[in-house]
């Protein structure tokens, strides 16, 4: 249960960072790094 909860949080953080990158037009560099981490 805790592991699944952590995965949900990680996905939410990645999504949030992706939205920030899209909003500021940074090219999604940070979101790509998070997905590859």
mmCIF file of C-alpha atoms in Angstrom:
data_model
loop_
_atom_site.group_PDB
_atom_site.id
_atom_site.type_symbol
_atom_site.label_atom_id
_atom_site.label_comp_id
_atom_site.label_asym_id
_atom_site.label_seq_id
_atom_site.Cartn_x
_atom_site.Cartn_y
_atom_site.Cartn_z
ATOM 1 C CA UNK A 1 0.000 0.000 0.000
ATOM 2 C CA UNK A 2 2.770 2.430 0.959
ATOM 3 C CA UNK A 3 4.712 1.582 -2.207
ATOM 4 C CA UNK A 4 1.707 2.332 -4.400
ATOM 5 C CA UNK A 5 1.169 5.606 -2.531
ATOM 6 C CA UNK A 6 4.789 6.593 -3.216
ATOM 7 C CA UNK A 7 4.369 5.802 -6.913
ATOM 8 C CA UNK A 8 1.289 8.041 -7.067
ATOM 9 C CA UNK A 9 3.213 10.893 -5.429
ATOM 10 C CA UNK A 10 6.123 10.438 -7.849
ATOM 11 C CA UNK A 11 3.756 10.518 -10.819
ATOM 12 C CA UNK A 12 2.075 13.651 -9.446
ATOM 13 C CA UNK A 13 5.426 15.404 -9.017
ATOM 14 C CA UNK A 14 6.504 14.485 -12.551
ATOM 15 C CA UNK A 15 3.192 15.749 -13.928
ATOM 16 C CA UNK A 16 3.449 18.970 -11.928
ATOM 17 C CA UNK A 17 6.993 19.633 -13.127
ATOM 18 C CA UNK A 18 5.915 18.910 -16.701
ATOM 19 C CA UNK A 19 3.146 21.514 -16.436
ATOM 20 C CA UNK A 20 5.634 24.080 -15.112
ATOM 21 C CA UNK A 21 8.048 23.333 -17.964
ATOM 22 C CA UNK A 22 5.274 23.669 -20.554
ATOM 23 C CA UNK A 23 4.048 26.914 -18.972
ATOM 24 C CA UNK A 24 7.498 28.517 -18.984
ATOM 25 C CA UNK A 25 8.480 27.050 -22.353
ATOM 26 C CA UNK A 26 11.671 25.402 -21.079
ATOM 27 C CA UNK A 27 11.287 22.535 -23.547
ATOM 28 C CA UNK A 28 10.468 19.933 -20.891
ATOM 29 C CA UNK A 29 14.126 19.329 -20.029
ATOM 30 C CA UNK A 30 13.486 18.858 -16.310
ATOM 31 C CA UNK A 31 10.487 16.569 -16.823
ATOM 32 C CA UNK A 32 12.549 14.379 -19.153
ATOM 33 C CA UNK A 33 15.290 14.094 -16.523
ATOM 34 C CA UNK A 34 12.712 13.039 -13.911
ATOM 35 C CA UNK A 35 11.278 10.357 -16.195
ATOM 36 C CA UNK A 36 14.763 8.988 -16.894
ATOM 37 C CA UNK A 37 15.773 9.026 -13.214
#
